[in-house]
Short mmCIF file of C-alpha atoms in Angstrom, two decimals:
data_model
loop_
_atom_site.label_atom_id
_atom_site.label_comp_id
_atom_site.label_asym_id
_atom_site.label_seq_id
_atom_site.Cartn_x
_atom_site.Cartn_y
_atom_site.Cartn_z
CA UNK W 1 -8.12 -39.17 -49.63
CA UNK W 2 -6.93 -35.60 -49.58
CA UNK W 3 -9.32 -34.73 -46.71
CA UNK W 4 -7.70 -37.48 -44.66
CA UNK W 5 -4.26 -35.92 -45.11
CA UNK W 6 -5.53 -32.45 -44.20
CA UNK W 7 -7.35 -33.79 -41.16
CA UNK W 8 -4.29 -35.79 -40.11
CA UNK W 9 -2.08 -32.72 -40.54
CA UNK W 10 -4.44 -30.65 -38.39
CA UNK W 11 -4.46 -33.33 -35.69
CA UNK W 12 -0.67 -33.56 -35.74
CA UNK W 13 -0.32 -29.77 -35.52
CA UNK W 14 -2.82 -29.59 -32.67
CA UNK W 15 -1.08 -32.40 -30.76
CA UNK W 16 2.36 -30.84 -31.21
CA UNK W 17 1.06 -27.40 -30.28
CA UNK W 18 -0.36 -28.83 -27.07
CA UNK W 19 2.96 -30.51 -26.34
CA UNK W 20 1.50 -34.02 -26.49
CA UNK W 21 3.66 -37.00 -27.37
CA UNK W 22 2.95 -38.26 -30.83
CA UNK W 23 3.41 -41.72 -32.38
CA UNK W 24 5.04 -41.36 -35.77
CA UNK W 25 4.24 -43.77 -38.58
CA UNK W 26 7.26 -44.47 -40.76
CA UNK W 27 7.04 -48.07 -41.92
CA UNK W 28 9.05 -49.11 -38.86
CA UNK W 29 7.71 -49.67 -35.34
CA UNK W 30 6.04 -46.60 -33.91
CA UNK W 31 8.32 -44.18 -32.09
CA UNK W 32 7.30 -41.66 -29.51
CA UNK W 33 8.32 -38.04 -30.02
CA UNK W 34 10.16 -36.45 -27.11
CA UNK W 35 7.81 -35.10 -24.44
CA UNK W 36 8.03 -31.32 -24.62
CA UNK W 37 5.12 -30.49 -22.35
CA UNK W 38 5.38 -27.25 -20.45
CA UNK W 39 3.17 -25.72 -17.84
CA UNK W 40 0.45 -23.51 -19.23
CA UNK W 41 0.81 -21.33 -16.16
CA UNK W 42 4.11 -19.58 -15.49
CA UNK W 43 5.50 -20.44 -12.06
CA UNK W 44 5.03 -17.75 -9.46
CA UNK W 45 8.24 -16.10 -8.43
CA UNK W 46 8.38 -14.69 -4.95
CA UNK W 47 9.04 -10.90 -5.05
CA UNK W 48 11.58 -11.21 -2.22
CA UNK W 49 13.65 -13.69 -4.24
CA UNK W 50 13.46 -11.43 -7.29
CA UNK W 51 14.51 -8.46 -5.13
CA UNK W 52 17.48 -10.35 -3.74
CA UNK W 53 18.64 -11.26 -7.26
CA UNK W 54 18.36 -7.63 -8.37
CA UNK W 55 19.81 -6.07 -5.20
CA UNK W 56 23.23 -4.48 -4.87
CA UNK W 57 23.43 -3.20 -1.27
CA UNK W 58 26.20 -0.83 -0.30
CA UNK W 59 29.15 -2.61 1.33
CA UNK W 60 28.80 -2.80 5.10
CA UNK W 61 25.00 -2.47 5.07
CA UNK W 62 21.94 -4.68 5.40
CA UNK W 63 19.29 -3.63 2.89
CA UNK W 64 15.63 -4.52 2.92
CA UNK W 65 13.81 -6.16 0.02
CA UNK W 66 10.13 -5.40 -0.52
CA UNK W 67 7.75 -8.32 -0.13
CA UNK W 68 4.05 -9.14 0.05
CA UNK W 69 3.77 -8.79 3.85
CA UNK W 70 5.59 -5.51 4.42
CA UNK W 71 2.45 -3.88 5.85
CA UNK W 72 2.19 -6.61 8.53
CA UNK W 73 5.58 -6.37 10.30
CA UNK W 74 8.49 -4.15 11.22
CA UNK W 75 12.13 -5.10 10.83
CA UNK W 76 14.60 -3.69 13.34
CA UNK W 77 18.24 -4.01 14.40
CA UNK W 78 19.38 -5.64 11.13
CA UNK W 79 23.14 -6.15 11.33
CA UNK W 80 25.83 -8.02 9.44
CA UNK W 81 28.89 -9.44 11.17
CA UNK W 82 31.19 -12.27 10.12
CA UNK W 83 28.86 -13.47 7.36
CA UNK W 84 25.82 -13.59 9.67
CA UNK W 85 22.76 -11.34 9.44
CA UNK W 86 20.80 -10.77 12.63
CA UNK W 87 17.73 -8.70 13.39
CA UNK W 88 14.22 -8.71 14.76
CA UNK W 89 10.77 -8.97 13.20
CA UNK W 90 7.70 -7.62 15.01
CA UNK W 91 4.27 -8.58 13.71
CA UNK W 92 2.11 -5.45 13.76
CA UNK W 93 -1.03 -6.60 11.97
CA UNK W 94 -2.35 -9.01 14.56
CA UNK W 95 -1.71 -10.31 18.05
CA UNK W 96 -2.65 -13.93 17.31
CA UNK W 97 -0.35 -16.93 17.18
CA UNK W 98 2.42 -16.75 14.61
CA UNK W 99 2.23 -19.99 12.61
CA UNK W 100 4.98 -19.54 10.01
CA UNK W 101 7.65 -16.95 9.40
CA UNK W 102 10.50 -16.94 6.92
CA UNK W 103 13.15 -14.27 6.73
CA UNK W 104 15.21 -14.67 3.56
CA UNK W 105 18.68 -13.14 3.27
CA UNK W 106 20.88 -12.50 0.26
CA UNK W 107 24.62 -12.16 0.77
CA UNK W 108 26.72 -9.98 -1.54
CA UNK W 109 30.40 -9.41 -2.25
CA UNK W 110 32.13 -5.99 -2.31
CA UNK W 111 31.02 -5.44 -5.94
CA UNK W 112 27.38 -6.08 -5.03
CA UNK W 113 27.17 -9.50 -6.70
CA UNK W 114 24.89 -12.05 -5.05
CA UNK W 115 26.96 -14.85 -3.50
CA UNK W 116 24.04 -16.88 -2.17
CA UNK W 117 20.91 -16.92 -0.05
CA UNK W 118 19.86 -18.50 3.24
CA UNK W 119 16.75 -18.38 5.41
CA UNK W 120 15.48 -18.30 8.97
CA UNK W 121 12.30 -20.38 9.35
CA UNK W 122 9.93 -20.42 12.30
CA UNK W 123 7.20 -23.07 12.16
CA UNK W 124 4.38 -23.96 14.52
CA UNK W 125 2.52 -22.09 17.18
CA UNK W 126 4.49 -19.15 18.47
CA UNK W 127 2.33 -17.05 20.76
CA UNK W 128 2.85 -13.40 19.96
CA UNK W 129 1.93 -10.46 22.10
CA UNK W 130 1.61 -6.87 20.90
CA UNK W 131 5.09 -5.57 20.13
CA UNK W 132 6.85 -8.92 20.68
CA UNK W 133 9.93 -9.36 18.53
CA UNK W 134 11.13 -12.56 16.91
CA UNK W 135 14.91 -12.57 16.73
CA UNK W 136 16.53 -14.11 13.68
CA UNK W 137 20.06 -15.10 12.76
CA UNK W 138 20.98 -16.18 9.23
CA UNK W 139 24.43 -17.51 8.36
CA UNK W 140 25.81 -17.07 4.83
CA UNK W 141 26.03 -20.29 2.81
CA UNK W 142 29.10 -22.39 3.46
CA UNK W 143 32.16 -21.24 1.56
CA UNK W 144 31.13 -17.62 0.97
CA UNK W 145 31.12 -16.10 4.50
CA UNK W 146 34.63 -14.65 4.08
CA UNK W 147 33.58 -12.83 0.89
CA UNK W 148 30.38 -11.28 2.31
CA UNK W 149 30.44 -7.50 2.28
CA UNK W 150 26.72 -6.70 2.52
CA UNK W 151 23.32 -8.35 2.81
CA UNK W 152 19.64 -7.77 2.17
CA UNK W 153 16.62 -9.34 3.89
CA UNK W 154 12.94 -9.75 3.17
CA UNK W 155 9.96 -11.71 4.45
CA UNK W 156 8.35 -14.02 1.83
CA UNK W 157 6.31 -16.01 4.39
CA UNK W 158 4.21 -14.64 7.28
CA UNK W 159 1.23 -16.65 8.51
CA UNK W 160 -0.73 -15.97 11.67
CA UNK W 161 -4.21 -16.86 12.84
#
């Protein structure tokens, strides 16, 4: 009888450790424990998003956040005016069709606190030639444009053939 209790305790501990729901016996109808399953793999966090959260650009400037594709493009003419960041991205690694591009911007107040983020997305075939620039314009999220003092941009998505 004792072995049964030990075995049952081990099974309960293993089930709870794995985050599985467990039916509890208590003399009343079986109840199900709350489902506390979590992913065994931590979600990937994009380095550009992390950089935007950690950034504190100097008022009046547009900073650049490091990302996974920095060796494949150049960023030029980044400017901030009226809560809108503009600039140009030139793909330098290849001259094939540009399939997807995302430029992510963080907008900051005068103290360097992140007010919000917004993105420019280009999807589909965009024929690129050597040195061609893709112009982007990213407006601050609604309600914060008047408070924007600085911005930072990065490229979390760059896909070409």
